[in-house]
Coordinates of C-alpha atoms in Angstrom, one line a residue:
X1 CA 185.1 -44.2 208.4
X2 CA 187.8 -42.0 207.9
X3 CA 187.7 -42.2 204.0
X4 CA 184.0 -41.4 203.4
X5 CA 184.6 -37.6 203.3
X6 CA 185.2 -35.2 200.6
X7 CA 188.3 -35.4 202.0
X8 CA 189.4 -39.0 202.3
X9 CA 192.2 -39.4 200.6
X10 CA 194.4 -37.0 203.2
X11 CA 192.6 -38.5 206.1
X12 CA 193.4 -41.8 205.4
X13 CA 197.2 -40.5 204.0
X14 CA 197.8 -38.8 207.6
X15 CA 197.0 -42.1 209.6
X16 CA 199.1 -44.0 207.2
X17 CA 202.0 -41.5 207.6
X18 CA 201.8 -41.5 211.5
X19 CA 202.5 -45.4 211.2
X20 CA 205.2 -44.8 208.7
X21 CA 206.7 -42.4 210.9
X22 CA 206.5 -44.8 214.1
X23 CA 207.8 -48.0 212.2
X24 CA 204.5 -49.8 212.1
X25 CA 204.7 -50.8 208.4
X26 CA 204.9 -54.5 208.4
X27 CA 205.4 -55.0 212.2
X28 CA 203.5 -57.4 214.5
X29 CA 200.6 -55.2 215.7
X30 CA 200.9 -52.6 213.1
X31 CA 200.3 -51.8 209.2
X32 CA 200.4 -55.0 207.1
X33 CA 199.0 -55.7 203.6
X34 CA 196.9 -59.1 202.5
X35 CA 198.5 -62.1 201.5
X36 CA 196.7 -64.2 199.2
X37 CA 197.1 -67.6 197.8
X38 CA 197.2 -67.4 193.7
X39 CA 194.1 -69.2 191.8
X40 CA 195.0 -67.1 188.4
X41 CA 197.7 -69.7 187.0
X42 CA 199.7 -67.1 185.5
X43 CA 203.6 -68.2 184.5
X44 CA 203.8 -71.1 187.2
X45 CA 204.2 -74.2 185.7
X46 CA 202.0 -77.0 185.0
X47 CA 199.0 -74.8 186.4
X48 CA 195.7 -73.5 184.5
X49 CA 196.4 -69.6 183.1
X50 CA 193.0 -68.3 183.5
X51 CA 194.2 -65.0 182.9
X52 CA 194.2 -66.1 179.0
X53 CA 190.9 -66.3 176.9
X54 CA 192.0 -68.0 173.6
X55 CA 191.3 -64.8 170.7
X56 CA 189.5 -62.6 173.7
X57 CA 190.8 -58.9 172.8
X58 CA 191.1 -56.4 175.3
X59 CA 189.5 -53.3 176.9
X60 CA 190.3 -49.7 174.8
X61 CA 189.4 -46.3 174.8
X62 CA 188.2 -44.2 178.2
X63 CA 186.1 -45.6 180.9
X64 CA 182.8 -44.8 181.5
X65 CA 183.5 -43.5 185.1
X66 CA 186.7 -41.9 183.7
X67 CA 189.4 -43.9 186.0
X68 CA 193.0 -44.8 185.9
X69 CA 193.6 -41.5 183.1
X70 CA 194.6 -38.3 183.1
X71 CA 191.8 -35.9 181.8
X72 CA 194.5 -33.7 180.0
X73 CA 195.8 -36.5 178.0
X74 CA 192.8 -37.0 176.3
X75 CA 190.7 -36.1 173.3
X76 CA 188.0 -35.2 175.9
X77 CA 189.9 -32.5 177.2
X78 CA 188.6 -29.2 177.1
X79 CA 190.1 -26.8 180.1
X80 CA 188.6 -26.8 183.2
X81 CA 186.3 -27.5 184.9
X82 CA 185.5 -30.9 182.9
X83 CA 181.5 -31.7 183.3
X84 CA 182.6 -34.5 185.6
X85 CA 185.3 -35.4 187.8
X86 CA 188.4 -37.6 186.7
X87 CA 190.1 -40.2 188.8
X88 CA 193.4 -41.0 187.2
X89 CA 194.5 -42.3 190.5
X90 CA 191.9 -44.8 191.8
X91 CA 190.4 -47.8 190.1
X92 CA 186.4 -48.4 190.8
X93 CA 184.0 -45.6 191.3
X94 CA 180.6 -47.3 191.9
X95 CA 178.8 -43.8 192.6
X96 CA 179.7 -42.4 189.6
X97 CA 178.1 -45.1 187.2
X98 CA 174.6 -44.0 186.8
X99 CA 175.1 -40.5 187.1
X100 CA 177.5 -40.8 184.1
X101 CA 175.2 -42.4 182.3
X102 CA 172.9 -39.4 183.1
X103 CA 175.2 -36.8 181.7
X104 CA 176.3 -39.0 178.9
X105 CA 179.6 -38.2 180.1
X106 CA 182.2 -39.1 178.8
X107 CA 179.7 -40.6 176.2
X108 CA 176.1 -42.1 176.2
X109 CA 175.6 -45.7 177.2
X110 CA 173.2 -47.3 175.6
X111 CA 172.4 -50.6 177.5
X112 CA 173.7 -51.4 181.6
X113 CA 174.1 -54.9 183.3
X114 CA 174.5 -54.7 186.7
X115 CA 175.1 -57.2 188.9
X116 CA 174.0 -57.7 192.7
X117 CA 174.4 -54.1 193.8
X118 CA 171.5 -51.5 195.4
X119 CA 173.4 -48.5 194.7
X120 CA 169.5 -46.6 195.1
X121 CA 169.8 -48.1 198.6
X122 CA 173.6 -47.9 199.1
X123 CA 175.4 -45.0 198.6
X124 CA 174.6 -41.0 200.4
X125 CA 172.3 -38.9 197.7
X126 CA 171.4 -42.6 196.3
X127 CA 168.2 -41.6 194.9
X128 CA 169.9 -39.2 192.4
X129 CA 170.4 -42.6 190.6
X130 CA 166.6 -43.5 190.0
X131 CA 165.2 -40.5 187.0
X132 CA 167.9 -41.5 185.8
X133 CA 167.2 -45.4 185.5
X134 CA 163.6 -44.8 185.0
X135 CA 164.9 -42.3 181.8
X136 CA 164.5 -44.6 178.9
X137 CA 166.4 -42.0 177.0
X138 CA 169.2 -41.7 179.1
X139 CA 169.3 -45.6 179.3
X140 CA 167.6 -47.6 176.5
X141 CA 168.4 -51.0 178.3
X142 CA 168.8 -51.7 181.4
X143 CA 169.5 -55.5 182.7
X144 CA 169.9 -56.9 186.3
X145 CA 171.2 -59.7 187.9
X146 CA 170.0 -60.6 191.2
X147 CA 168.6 -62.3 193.5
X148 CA 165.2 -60.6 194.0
X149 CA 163.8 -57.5 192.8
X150 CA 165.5 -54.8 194.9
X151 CA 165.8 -51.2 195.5
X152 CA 167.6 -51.2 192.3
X153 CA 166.9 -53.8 190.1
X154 CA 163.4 -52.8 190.4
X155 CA 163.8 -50.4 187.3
X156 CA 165.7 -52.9 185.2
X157 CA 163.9 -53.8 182.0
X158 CA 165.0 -57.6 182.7
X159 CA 166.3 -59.8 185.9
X160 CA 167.9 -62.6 185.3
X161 CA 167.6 -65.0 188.8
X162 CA 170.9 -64.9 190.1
X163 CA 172.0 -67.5 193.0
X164 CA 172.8 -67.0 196.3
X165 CA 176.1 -67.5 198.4
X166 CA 175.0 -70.8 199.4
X167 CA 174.7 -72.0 196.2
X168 CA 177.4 -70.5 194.2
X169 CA 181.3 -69.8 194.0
X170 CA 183.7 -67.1 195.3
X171 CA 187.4 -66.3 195.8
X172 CA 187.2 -64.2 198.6
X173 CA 191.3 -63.4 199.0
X174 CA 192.0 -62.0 202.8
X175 CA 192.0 -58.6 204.1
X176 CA 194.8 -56.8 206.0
X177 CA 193.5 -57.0 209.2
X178 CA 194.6 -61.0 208.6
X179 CA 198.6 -62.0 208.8
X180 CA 198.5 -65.4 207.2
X181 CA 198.3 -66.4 203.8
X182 CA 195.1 -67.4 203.3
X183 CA 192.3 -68.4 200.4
X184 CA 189.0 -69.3 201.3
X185 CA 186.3 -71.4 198.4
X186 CA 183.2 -70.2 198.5
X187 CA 181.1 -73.6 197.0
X188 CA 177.5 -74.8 196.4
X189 CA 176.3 -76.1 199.8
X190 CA 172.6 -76.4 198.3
X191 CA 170.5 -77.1 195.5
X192 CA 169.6 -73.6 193.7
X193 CA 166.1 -71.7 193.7
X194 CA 166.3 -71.3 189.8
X195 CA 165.9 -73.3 187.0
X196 CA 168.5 -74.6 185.1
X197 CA 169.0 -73.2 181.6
X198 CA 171.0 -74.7 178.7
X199 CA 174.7 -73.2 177.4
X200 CA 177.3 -74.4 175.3
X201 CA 175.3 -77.7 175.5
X202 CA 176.0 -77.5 179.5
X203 CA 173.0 -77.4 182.0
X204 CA 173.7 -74.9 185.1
X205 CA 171.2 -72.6 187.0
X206 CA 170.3 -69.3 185.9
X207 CA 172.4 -67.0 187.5
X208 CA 175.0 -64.4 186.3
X209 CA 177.5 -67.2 184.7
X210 CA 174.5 -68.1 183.0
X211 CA 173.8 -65.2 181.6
X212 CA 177.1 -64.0 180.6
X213 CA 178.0 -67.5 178.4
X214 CA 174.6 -67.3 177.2
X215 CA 175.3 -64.2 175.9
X216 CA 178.9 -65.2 174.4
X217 CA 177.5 -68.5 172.4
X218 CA 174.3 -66.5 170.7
X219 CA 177.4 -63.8 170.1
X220 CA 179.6 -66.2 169.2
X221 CA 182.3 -64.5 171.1
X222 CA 185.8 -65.4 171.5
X223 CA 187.2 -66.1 174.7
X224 CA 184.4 -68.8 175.6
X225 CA 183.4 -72.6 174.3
X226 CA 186.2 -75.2 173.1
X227 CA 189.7 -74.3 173.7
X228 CA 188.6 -70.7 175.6
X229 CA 191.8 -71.0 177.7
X230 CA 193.9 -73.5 175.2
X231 CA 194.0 -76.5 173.3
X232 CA 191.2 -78.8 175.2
X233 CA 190.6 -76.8 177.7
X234 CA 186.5 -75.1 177.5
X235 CA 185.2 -72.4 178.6
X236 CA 181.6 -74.0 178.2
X237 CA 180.3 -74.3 181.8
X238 CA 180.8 -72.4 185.0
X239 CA 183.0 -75.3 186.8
X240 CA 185.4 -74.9 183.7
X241 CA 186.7 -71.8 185.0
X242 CA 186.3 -72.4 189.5
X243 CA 187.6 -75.3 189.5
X244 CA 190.4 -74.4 187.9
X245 CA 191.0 -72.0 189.8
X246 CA 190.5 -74.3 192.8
X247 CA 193.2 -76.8 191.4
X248 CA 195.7 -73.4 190.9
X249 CA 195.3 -73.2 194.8
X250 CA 195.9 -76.8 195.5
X251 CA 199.2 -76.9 193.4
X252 CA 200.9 -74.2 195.3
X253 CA 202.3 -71.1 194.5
X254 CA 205.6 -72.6 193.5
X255 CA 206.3 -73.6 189.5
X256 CA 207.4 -77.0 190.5
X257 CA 205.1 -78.0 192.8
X258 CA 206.6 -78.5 195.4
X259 CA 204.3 -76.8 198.1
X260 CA 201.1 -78.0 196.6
X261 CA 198.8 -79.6 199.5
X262 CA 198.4 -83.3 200.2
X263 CA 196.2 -85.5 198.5
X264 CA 192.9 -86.7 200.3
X265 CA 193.0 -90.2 201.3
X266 CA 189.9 -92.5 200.4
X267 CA 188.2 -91.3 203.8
X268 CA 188.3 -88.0 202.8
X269 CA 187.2 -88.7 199.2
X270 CA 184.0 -90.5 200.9
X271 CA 183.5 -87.6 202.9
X272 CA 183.8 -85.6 199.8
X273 CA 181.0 -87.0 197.6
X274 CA 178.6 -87.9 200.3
X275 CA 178.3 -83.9 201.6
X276 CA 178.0 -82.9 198.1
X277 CA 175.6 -86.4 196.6
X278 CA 171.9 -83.7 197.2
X279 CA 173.5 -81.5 194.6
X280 CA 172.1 -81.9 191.3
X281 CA 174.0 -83.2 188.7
X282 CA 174.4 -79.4 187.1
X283 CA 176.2 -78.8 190.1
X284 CA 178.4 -81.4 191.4
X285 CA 179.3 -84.1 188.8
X286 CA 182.4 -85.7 190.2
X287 CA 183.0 -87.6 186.7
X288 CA 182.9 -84.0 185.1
X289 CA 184.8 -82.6 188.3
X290 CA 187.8 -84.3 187.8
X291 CA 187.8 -84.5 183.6
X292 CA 188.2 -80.7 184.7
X293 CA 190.9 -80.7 186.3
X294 CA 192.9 -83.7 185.7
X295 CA 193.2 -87.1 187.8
X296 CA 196.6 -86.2 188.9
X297 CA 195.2 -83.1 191.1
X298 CA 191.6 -84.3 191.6
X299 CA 192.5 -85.5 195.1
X300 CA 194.3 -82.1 196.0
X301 CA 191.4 -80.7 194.9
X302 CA 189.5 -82.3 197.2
X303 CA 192.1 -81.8 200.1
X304 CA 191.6 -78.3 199.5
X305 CA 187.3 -78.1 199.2
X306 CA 187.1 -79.9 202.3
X307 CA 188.7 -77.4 204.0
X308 CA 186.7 -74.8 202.3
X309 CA 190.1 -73.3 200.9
X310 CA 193.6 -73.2 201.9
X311 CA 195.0 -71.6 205.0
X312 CA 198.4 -71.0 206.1
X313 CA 199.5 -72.5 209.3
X314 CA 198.8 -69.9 212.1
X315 CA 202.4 -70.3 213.6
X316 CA 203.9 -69.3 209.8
X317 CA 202.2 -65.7 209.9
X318 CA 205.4 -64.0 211.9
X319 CA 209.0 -63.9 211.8
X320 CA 210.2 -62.3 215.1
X321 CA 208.3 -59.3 215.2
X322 CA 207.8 -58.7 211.8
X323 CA 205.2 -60.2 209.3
X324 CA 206.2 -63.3 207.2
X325 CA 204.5 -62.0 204.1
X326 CA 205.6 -58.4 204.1
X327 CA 204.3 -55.5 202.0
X328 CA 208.0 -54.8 201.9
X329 CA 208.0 -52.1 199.2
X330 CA 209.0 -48.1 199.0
X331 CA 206.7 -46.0 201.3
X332 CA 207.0 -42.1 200.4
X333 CA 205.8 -39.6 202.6
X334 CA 206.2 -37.1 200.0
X335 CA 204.0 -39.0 196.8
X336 CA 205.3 -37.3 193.7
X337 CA 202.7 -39.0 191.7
X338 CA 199.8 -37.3 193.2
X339 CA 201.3 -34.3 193.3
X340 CA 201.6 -34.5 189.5
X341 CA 197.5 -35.2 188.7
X342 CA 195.6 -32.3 188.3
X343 CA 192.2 -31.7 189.5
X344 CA 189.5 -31.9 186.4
X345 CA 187.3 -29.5 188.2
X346 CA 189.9 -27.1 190.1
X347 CA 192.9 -27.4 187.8
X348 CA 194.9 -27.1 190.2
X349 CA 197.2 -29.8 191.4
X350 CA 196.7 -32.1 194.6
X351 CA 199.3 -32.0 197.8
X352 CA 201.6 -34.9 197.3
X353 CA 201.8 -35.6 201.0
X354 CA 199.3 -35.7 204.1
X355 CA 197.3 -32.5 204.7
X356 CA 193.8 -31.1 206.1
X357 CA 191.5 -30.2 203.0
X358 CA 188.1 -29.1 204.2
X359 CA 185.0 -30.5 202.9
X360 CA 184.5 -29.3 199.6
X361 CA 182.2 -29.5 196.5
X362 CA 183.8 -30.5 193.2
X363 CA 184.8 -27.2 192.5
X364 CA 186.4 -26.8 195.6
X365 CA 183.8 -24.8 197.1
X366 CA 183.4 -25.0 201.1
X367 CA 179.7 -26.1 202.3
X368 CA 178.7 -23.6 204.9
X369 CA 176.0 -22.7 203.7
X370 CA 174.2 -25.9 203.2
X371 CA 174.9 -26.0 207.1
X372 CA 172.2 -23.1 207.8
X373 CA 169.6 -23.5 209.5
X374 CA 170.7 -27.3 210.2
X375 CA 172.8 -28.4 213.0
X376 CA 172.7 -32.1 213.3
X377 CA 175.6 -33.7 211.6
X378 CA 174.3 -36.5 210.1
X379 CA 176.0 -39.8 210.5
X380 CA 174.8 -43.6 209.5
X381 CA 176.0 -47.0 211.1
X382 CA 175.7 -50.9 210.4
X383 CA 174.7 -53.9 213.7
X384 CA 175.5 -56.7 213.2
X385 CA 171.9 -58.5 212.2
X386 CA 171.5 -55.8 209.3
X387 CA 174.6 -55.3 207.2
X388 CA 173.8 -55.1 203.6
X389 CA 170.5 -53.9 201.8
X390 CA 169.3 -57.7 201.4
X391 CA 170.0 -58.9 204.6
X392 CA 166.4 -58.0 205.7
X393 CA 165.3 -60.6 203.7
X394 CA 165.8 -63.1 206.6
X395 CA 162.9 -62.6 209.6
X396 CA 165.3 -64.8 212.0
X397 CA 167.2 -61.4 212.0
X398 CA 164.3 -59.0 212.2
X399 CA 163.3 -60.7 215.4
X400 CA 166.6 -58.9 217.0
X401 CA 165.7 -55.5 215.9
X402 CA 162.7 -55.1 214.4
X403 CA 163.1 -51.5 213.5
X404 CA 165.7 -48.8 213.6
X405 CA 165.4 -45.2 214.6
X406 CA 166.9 -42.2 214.9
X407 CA 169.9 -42.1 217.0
X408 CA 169.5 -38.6 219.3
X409 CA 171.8 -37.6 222.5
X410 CA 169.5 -37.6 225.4
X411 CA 171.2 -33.7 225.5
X412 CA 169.9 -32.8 222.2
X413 CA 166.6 -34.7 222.6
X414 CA 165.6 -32.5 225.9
X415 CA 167.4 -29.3 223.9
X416 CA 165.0 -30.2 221.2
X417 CA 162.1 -31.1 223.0
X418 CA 161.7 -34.5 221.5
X419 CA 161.3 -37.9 223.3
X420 CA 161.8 -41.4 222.7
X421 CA 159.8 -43.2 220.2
X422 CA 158.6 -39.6 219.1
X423 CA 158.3 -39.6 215.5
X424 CA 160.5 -37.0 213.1
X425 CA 161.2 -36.2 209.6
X426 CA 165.0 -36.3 209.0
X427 CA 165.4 -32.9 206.2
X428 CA 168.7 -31.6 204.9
X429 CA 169.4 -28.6 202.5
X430 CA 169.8 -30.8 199.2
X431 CA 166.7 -32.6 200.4
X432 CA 164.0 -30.1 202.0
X433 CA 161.2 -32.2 201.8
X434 CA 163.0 -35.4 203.2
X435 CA 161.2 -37.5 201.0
X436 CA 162.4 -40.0 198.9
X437 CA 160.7 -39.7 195.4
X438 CA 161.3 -43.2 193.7
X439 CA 159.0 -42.5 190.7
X440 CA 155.6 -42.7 189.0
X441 CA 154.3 -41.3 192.4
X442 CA 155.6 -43.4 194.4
X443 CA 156.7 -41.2 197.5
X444 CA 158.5 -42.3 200.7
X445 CA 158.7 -39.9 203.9
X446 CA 162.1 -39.9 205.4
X447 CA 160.7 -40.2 209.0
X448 CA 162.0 -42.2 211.9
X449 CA 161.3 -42.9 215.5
X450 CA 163.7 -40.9 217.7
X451 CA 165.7 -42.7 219.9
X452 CA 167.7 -41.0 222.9
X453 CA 171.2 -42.5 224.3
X454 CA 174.3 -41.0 225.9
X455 CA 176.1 -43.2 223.2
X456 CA 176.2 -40.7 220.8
X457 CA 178.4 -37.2 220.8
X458 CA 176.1 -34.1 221.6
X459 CA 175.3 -32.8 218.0
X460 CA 175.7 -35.9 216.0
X461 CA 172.3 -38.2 214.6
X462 CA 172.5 -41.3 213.2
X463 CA 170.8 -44.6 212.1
X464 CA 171.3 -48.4 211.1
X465 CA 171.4 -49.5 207.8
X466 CA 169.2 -51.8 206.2
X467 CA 165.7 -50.8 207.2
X468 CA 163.4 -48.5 205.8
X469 CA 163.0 -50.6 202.1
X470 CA 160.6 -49.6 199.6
X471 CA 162.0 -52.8 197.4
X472 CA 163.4 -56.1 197.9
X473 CA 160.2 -57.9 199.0
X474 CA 158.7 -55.0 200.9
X475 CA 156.1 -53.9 198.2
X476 CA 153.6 -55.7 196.0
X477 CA 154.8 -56.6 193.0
X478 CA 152.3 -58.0 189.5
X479 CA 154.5 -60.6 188.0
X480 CA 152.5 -62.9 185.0
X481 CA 149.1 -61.2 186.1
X482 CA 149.7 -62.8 189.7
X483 CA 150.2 -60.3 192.7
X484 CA 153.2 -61.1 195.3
X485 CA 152.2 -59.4 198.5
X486 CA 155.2 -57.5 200.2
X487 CA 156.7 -58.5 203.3
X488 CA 155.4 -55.2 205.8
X489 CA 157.8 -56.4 208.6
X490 CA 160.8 -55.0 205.6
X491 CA 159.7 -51.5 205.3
X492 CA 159.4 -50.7 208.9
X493 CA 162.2 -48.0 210.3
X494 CA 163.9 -45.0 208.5
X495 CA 166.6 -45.0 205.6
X496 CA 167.6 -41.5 205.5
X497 CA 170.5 -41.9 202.7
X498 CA 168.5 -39.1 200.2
X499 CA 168.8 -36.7 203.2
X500 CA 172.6 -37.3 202.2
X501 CA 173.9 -33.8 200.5
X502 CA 174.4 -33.9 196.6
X503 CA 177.3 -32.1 195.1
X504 CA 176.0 -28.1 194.1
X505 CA 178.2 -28.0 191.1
X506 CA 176.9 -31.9 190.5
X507 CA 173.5 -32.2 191.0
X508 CA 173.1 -35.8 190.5
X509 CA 175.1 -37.4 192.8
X510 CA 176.3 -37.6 196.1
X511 CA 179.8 -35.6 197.4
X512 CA 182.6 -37.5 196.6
X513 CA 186.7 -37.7 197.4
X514 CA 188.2 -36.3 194.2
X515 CA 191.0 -38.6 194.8
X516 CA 190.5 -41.9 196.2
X517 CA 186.4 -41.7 194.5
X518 CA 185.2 -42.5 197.9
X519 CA 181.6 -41.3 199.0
X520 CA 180.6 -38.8 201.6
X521 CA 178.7 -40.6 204.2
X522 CA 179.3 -38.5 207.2
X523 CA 179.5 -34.5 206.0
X524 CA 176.2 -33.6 206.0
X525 CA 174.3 -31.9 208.6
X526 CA 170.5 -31.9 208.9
X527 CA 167.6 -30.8 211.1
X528 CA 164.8 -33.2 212.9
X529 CA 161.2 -32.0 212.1
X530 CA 158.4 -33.5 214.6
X531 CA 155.6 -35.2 212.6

């Protein structure tokens, strides 16, 4: 909430420095940060270093979305303002992919594998991101992983199947809204929807470990096959690398072992192989399982996936009134570090400590006057049956909301003359037509139903994500000469992200924190238009 703005970082700074100043940091009730079991291996013991790839070498040169460096202390630099924003102090900006790769900036990319995301879908402004993915000379190659062909993937010259969260394996970690020390396993529960392909001599599914050893034994990369992460220990099959991660968290975070979990008796080794005995042998092996990871932590192993992960005991997460697993580190309220980086597009350099910034384009440009002539601020929201761009996919869900709409005070609505159910065209000043153009004619009306509440401030519109699709099973799709009717009950309601204002100075994407890289969801103001 408070991040998405222009000016995200500061917001977020000021809340943080209000708890600072009352003593919340690391208090029961207040500011704490996640505490996660380890499944990495690194320097503790006995355990499996997965952080080593036997000959792998190592990342070099600038990133393509220009993070974690200072502009000025590169070859790149040449004054200001650079053709794109820098982000020496954040790690990951997902909007600024594609539109890098539009602007060849910091360089041209010539081929993209993406995995699982919708960014066309996801972010404010996301259609920006589609000439540029249908531009065969901005991107020669473009390959997806996922699941179906969505908003997305659609323009990706090849999708590799990818497998969903049922049938495949995560880490998780925790989140600090969570006091404990926790560490779920995400596992296979069911037999996967795609074939099973052949690498390194191993048979798994098609999915995104598929692809990527696939890739490294035609390559012959290091890193991967015999001895990846040592002397007899492969890197030839998915399981090589989860379950030792999974036998990392069972031995404890400790080098000597000595708070690794129990082992499961020969009931819960019974219980063990007969929930997992439908998996097919690609999957669940328990022969191969246990070659993995050794017979002397096979069984806290098992301890540990029958649990689905490891979770500290709930009593253990306080000590008094303070946290057990404290963040417990220097907290500035002046941050000499960020007053030190320099803004690629202002040149100036950012307050070190929390302050109001207005909204601002990347050359630090106020927005009043993409504000004329449109009064609605434009806001977007998530319920709890629609949370992600794929979720649609399942009808169970549709049947609790089968459409959104516009959210409209009933204030505005009679100010307005506009009713419920009345149909309008959402239009903003970087997006007159309100229309989402997604290529070889293919053009979508940003129109919604209206919907009037008191449950909205006086002034403010807003609508539910995850309606509104134009991909991911909503349209008919050719595949071998056979035509796959879409699912109409998936297009129905309003996704009014291209109504989302792109940045004057940066045409191509959506406004942006200069700082923190986090996207403008809720600064743009539009107008309702009746149909």
């Amino acid at each position: 909430g408070v991040s998405q703005h222009t000016n995200g970082f500061y917001n977020v700074l000021g809340w943080m420095t209000v708890n600072m100043l009352l003593g919340n940091i690391d208090a029961k009730g207040g500011i704490i940060a996640a505490s996660t079991y380890d499944t990495k291996g690194k320097g503790k013991g006995e355990l499996f270093d997965v952080t080593k790839l036997a000959g792998s070498g190592s990342a070099f040169g600038v990133s393509s979305i220009r993070h974690g460096v200072d502009y000025e202390k590169t070859t790149l630099f040449e004054g200001y303002p650079a053709r794109r924003n820098w982000y020496p102090l954040s790690s990951d900006i997902y909007q600024e992919t594609i539109p890098s790769i539009g602007d060849a900036y910091p360089y041209p990319v010539k081929a993209l594998i993406q995995y699982m995301g919708a960014p066309t879908y996801a972010l404010p402004a996301g259609h920006t991101n589609e000439e540029i993915l249908a531009d065969v000379d901005k991107l020669p190659l473009f390959i997806a992983s996922d699941i179906l062909i969505g908003s997305t993937s659609m323009y990706a010259d090849y999708i590799f199947p990818d497998l969903t969260f049922l049938e495949r394996w995560e880490f998780q970690g925790s989140h600090p809204n969570i006091p404990n020390k926790v560490q779920p396993v995400r596992q296979p529960v069911i037999g996967p929807i795609p074939e099973e392909a052949s690498v390194y001599g191993q048979s798994y599914p098609i999915s995104l470990e598929t692809l990527l050893l696939g890739l490294a034994e035609q390559l012959a990369l290091p890193g991967f096959g015999a001895d990846a992460f040592g002397d007899g220990l492969d890197l030839r099959h998915p399981d090589d690398l989860y379950l030792r991660q999974v036998a990392n968290l069972a031995y404890g975070e400790e080098p000597d072992g000595s708070d690794a979990v129990a082992d499961a008796d020969d009931r819960e080794v019974e219980v063990f192989l007969a929930a997992r005995q439908h998996l097919p042998a690609s999957m669940f092996d328990p022969a191969r399982w246990e070659a993995i990871v050794g017979s002397n932590l096979w069984r806290k192993v098992v301890t540990v996936l029958n649990r689905g992960g490891r979770f500290e005991d709930h009593a253990d997460a306080y000590d008094g009134d303070r946290v057990a697993h404290p963040y417990g580190k220097l907290v500035n309220l002046y941050q000499e570090k960020t007053a030190k980086t320099v803004h690629a597009g202002t040149g100036k350099r950012y307050p070190g400590y929390a302050t109001y910034v207005p909204v601002r384009d990347y050359l630090g440009a106020e927005l009043d006057a993409y504000r004329d002539g449109y009064e609605l601020q434009l806001i977007t929201h998530r319920i709890i049956s629609q949370t992600k761009s794929r979720t649609v996919a399942d009808p169970w869900l549709s049947a609790l909301m089968p459409e959104n709409g516009i959210l409209l005070n009933a204030s505005d609505a009679e100010r307005l003359g506009l009713g419920d159910g009345q149909e309008v065209r959402v239009v903003s000043a970087t997006n007159p037509r309100g229309e989402w153009d997604h290529g070889a004619g293919n053009v979508q009306p940003i129109v919604g139903k209206v919907i009037t509440t008191q449950g909205i401030r006086p002034g403010v519109v807003s609508f539910a994500l995850g309606f509104g699709h134009w991909a991911t099973g909503a349209n008919d799709v050719t595949i071998d000469g056979t035509i796959i009717k879409g699912d109409q009950r998936r297009r129905k309601g309003v996704h009014a992200n291209a109504t989302m204002w792109t940045d004057p100075t940066v045409t191509n994407t959506c406004l942006i924190d200069p700082i923190g890289g986090s996207v403008s969801f809720y600064d743009t103001y539009v107008r309702l238009e009746t149909v």
